[in-house]
PDB file of C-alpha atoms in Angstrom:
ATOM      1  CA  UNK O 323      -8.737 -10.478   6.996  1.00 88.00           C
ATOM      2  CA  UNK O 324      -5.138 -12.329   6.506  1.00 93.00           C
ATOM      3  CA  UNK O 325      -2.572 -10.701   5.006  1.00 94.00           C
ATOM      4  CA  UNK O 326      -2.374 -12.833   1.939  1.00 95.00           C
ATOM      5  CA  UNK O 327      -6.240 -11.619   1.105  1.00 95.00           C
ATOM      6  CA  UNK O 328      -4.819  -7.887   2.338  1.00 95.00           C
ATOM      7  CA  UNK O 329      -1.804  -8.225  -0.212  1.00 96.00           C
ATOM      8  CA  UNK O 330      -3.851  -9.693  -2.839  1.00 95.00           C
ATOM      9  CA  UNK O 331      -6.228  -6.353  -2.409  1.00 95.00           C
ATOM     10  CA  UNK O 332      -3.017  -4.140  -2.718  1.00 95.00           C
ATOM     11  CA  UNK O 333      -1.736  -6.439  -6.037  1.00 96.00           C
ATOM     12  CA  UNK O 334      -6.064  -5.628  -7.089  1.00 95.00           C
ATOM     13  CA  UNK O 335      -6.011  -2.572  -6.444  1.00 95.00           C
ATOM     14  CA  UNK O 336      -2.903  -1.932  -8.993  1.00 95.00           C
ATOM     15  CA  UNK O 337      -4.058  -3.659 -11.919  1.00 95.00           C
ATOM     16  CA  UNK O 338      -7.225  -2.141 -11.693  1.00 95.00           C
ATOM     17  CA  UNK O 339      -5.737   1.141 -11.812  1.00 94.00           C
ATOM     18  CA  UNK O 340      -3.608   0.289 -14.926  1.00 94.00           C
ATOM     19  CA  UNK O 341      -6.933  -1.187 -16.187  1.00 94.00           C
ATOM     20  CA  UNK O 342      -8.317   2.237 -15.931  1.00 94.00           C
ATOM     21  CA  UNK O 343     -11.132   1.160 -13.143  1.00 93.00           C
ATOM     22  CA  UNK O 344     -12.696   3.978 -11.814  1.00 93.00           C
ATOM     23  CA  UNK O 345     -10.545   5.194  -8.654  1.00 92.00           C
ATOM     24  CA  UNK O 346     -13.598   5.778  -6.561  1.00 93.00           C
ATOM     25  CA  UNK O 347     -13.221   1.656  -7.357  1.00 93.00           C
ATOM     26  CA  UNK O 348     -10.133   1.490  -6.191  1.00 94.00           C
ATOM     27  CA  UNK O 349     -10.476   3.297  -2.719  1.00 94.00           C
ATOM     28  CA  UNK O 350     -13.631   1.056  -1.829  1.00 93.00           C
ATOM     29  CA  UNK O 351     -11.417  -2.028  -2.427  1.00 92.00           C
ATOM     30  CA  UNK O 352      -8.399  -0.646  -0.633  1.00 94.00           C
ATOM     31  CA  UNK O 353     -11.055   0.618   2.198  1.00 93.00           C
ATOM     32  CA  UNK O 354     -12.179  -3.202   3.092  1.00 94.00           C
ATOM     33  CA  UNK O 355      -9.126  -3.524   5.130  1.00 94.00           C
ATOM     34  CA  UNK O 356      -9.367  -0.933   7.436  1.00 92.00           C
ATOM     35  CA  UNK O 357     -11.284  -2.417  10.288  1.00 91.00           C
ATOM     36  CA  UNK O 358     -14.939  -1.107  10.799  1.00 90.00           C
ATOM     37  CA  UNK O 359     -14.963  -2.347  14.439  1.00 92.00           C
ATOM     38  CA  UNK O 360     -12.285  -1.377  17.235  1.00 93.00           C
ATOM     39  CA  UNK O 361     -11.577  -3.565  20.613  1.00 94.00           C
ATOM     40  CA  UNK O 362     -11.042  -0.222  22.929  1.00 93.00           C
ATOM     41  CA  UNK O 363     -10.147  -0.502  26.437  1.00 93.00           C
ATOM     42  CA  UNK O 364     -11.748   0.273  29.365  1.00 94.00           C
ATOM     43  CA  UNK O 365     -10.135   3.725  30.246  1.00 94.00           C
ATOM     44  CA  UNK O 366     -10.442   6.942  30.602  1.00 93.00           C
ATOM     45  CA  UNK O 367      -6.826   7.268  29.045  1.00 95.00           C
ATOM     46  CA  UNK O 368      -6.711   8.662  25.608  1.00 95.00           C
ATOM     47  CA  UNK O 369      -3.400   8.106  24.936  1.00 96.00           C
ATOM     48  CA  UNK O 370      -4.525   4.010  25.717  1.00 96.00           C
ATOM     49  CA  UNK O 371      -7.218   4.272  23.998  1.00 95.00           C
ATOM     50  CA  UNK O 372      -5.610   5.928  21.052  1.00 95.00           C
ATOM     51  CA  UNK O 373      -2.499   3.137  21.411  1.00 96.00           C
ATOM     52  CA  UNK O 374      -5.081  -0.081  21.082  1.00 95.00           C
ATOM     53  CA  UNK O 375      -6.345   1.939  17.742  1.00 94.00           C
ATOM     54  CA  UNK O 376      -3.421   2.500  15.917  1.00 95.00           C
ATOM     55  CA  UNK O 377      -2.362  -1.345  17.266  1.00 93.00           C
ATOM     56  CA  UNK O 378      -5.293  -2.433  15.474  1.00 94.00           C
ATOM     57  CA  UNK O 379      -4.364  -0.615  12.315  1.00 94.00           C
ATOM     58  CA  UNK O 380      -0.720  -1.369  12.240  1.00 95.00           C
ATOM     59  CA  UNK O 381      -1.797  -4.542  10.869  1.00 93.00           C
ATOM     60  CA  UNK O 382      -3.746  -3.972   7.969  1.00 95.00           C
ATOM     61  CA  UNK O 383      -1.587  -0.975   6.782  1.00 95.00           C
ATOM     62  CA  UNK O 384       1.404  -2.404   6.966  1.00 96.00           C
ATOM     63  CA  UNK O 385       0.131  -5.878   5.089  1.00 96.00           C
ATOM     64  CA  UNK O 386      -1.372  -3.327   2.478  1.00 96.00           C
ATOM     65  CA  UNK O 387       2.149  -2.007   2.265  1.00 96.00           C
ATOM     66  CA  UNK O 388       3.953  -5.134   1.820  1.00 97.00           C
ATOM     67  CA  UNK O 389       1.470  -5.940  -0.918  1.00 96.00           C
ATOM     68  CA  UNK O 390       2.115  -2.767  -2.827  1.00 96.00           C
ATOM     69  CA  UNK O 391       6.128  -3.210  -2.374  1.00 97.00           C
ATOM     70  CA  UNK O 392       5.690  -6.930  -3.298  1.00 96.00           C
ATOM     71  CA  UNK O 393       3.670  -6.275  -6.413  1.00 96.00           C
ATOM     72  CA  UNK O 394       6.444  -2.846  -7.252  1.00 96.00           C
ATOM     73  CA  UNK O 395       9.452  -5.378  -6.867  1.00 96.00           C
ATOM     74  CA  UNK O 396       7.723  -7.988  -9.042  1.00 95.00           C
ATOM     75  CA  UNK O 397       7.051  -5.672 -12.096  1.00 94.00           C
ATOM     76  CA  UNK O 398      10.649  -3.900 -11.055  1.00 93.00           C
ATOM     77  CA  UNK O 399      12.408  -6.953 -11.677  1.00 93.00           C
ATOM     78  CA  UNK O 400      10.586  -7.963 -15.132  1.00 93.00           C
ATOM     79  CA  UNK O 401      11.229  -4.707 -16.370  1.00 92.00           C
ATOM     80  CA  UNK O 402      14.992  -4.550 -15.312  1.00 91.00           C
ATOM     81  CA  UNK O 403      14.766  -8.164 -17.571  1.00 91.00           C
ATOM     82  CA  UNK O 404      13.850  -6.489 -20.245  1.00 90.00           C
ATOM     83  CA  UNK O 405      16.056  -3.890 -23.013  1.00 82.00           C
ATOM     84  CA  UNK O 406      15.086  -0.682 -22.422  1.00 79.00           C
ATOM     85  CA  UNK O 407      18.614   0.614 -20.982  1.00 82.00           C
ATOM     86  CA  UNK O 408      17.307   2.901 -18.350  1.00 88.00           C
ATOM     87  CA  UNK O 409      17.233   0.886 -14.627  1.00 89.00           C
ATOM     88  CA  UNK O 410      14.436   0.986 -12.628  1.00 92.00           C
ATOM     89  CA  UNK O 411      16.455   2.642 -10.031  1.00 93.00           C
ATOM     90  CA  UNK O 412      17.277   5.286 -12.882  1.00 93.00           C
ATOM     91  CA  UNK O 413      13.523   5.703 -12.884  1.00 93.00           C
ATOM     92  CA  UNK O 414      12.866   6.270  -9.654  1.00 94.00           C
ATOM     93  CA  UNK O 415      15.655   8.687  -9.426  1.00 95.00           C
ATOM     94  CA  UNK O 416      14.345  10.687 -12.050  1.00 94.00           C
ATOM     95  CA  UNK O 417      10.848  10.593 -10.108  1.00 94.00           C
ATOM     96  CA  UNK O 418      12.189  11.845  -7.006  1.00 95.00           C
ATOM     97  CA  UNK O 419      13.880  14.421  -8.369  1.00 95.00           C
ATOM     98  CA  UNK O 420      10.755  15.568 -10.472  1.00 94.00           C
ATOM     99  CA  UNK O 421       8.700  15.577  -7.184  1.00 94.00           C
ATOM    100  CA  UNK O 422      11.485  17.295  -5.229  1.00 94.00           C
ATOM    101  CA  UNK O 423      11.532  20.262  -8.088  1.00 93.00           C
ATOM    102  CA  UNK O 424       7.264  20.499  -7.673  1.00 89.00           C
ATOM    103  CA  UNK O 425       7.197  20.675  -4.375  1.00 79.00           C
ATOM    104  CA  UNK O 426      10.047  23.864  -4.263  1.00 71.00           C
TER     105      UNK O 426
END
């Protein structure tokens, strides 16, 4: 899978959400990128073996990522166009700080 198709599953997976599509939905779509197959080496090295893995998945996460973030900055920067008054950086302040006070 390319990254543009792995993005596009991240940008997907968000509108569905707002679209109120099941989440069991959602994690199926998101769970086509992990790979189902691994190329492991020849070893009796865990820690090698364990290293090609996580190679292998460094990809696809981190295009997943970049699709979320991509999709966030998009919808950040419409919003910050529009006027409500309070920033998108306001907003995520206020977030933080509401997780910070559950987690205490």
């Amino acid at each position: 899978m390319t990254e543009s198709e792995i993005q596009l599953k991240a940008i997907a997976a968000l509108t569905a959400l707002r679209g109120g599509v099941a989440q069991d939905y959602v994690s199926d779509l998101l769970g086509e990128i992990i790979p189902t197959q691994f190329l492991v080496p020849d070893t009796d090295d865990a820690v090698e073996v364990g290293a090609a893995i996580l190679e292998q998945l460094t990809h696809p996460v981190s295009a997943l990522v970049r699709g979320f973030i991509l999709a966030f900055e998009t919808v950040a920067d419409a919003y910050d166009q529009t006027e409500f008054g309070t920033s998108t950086e306001e907003l995520l302040q206020a977030l933080a700080l509401a997780i910070a006070s559950d987690s205490e």
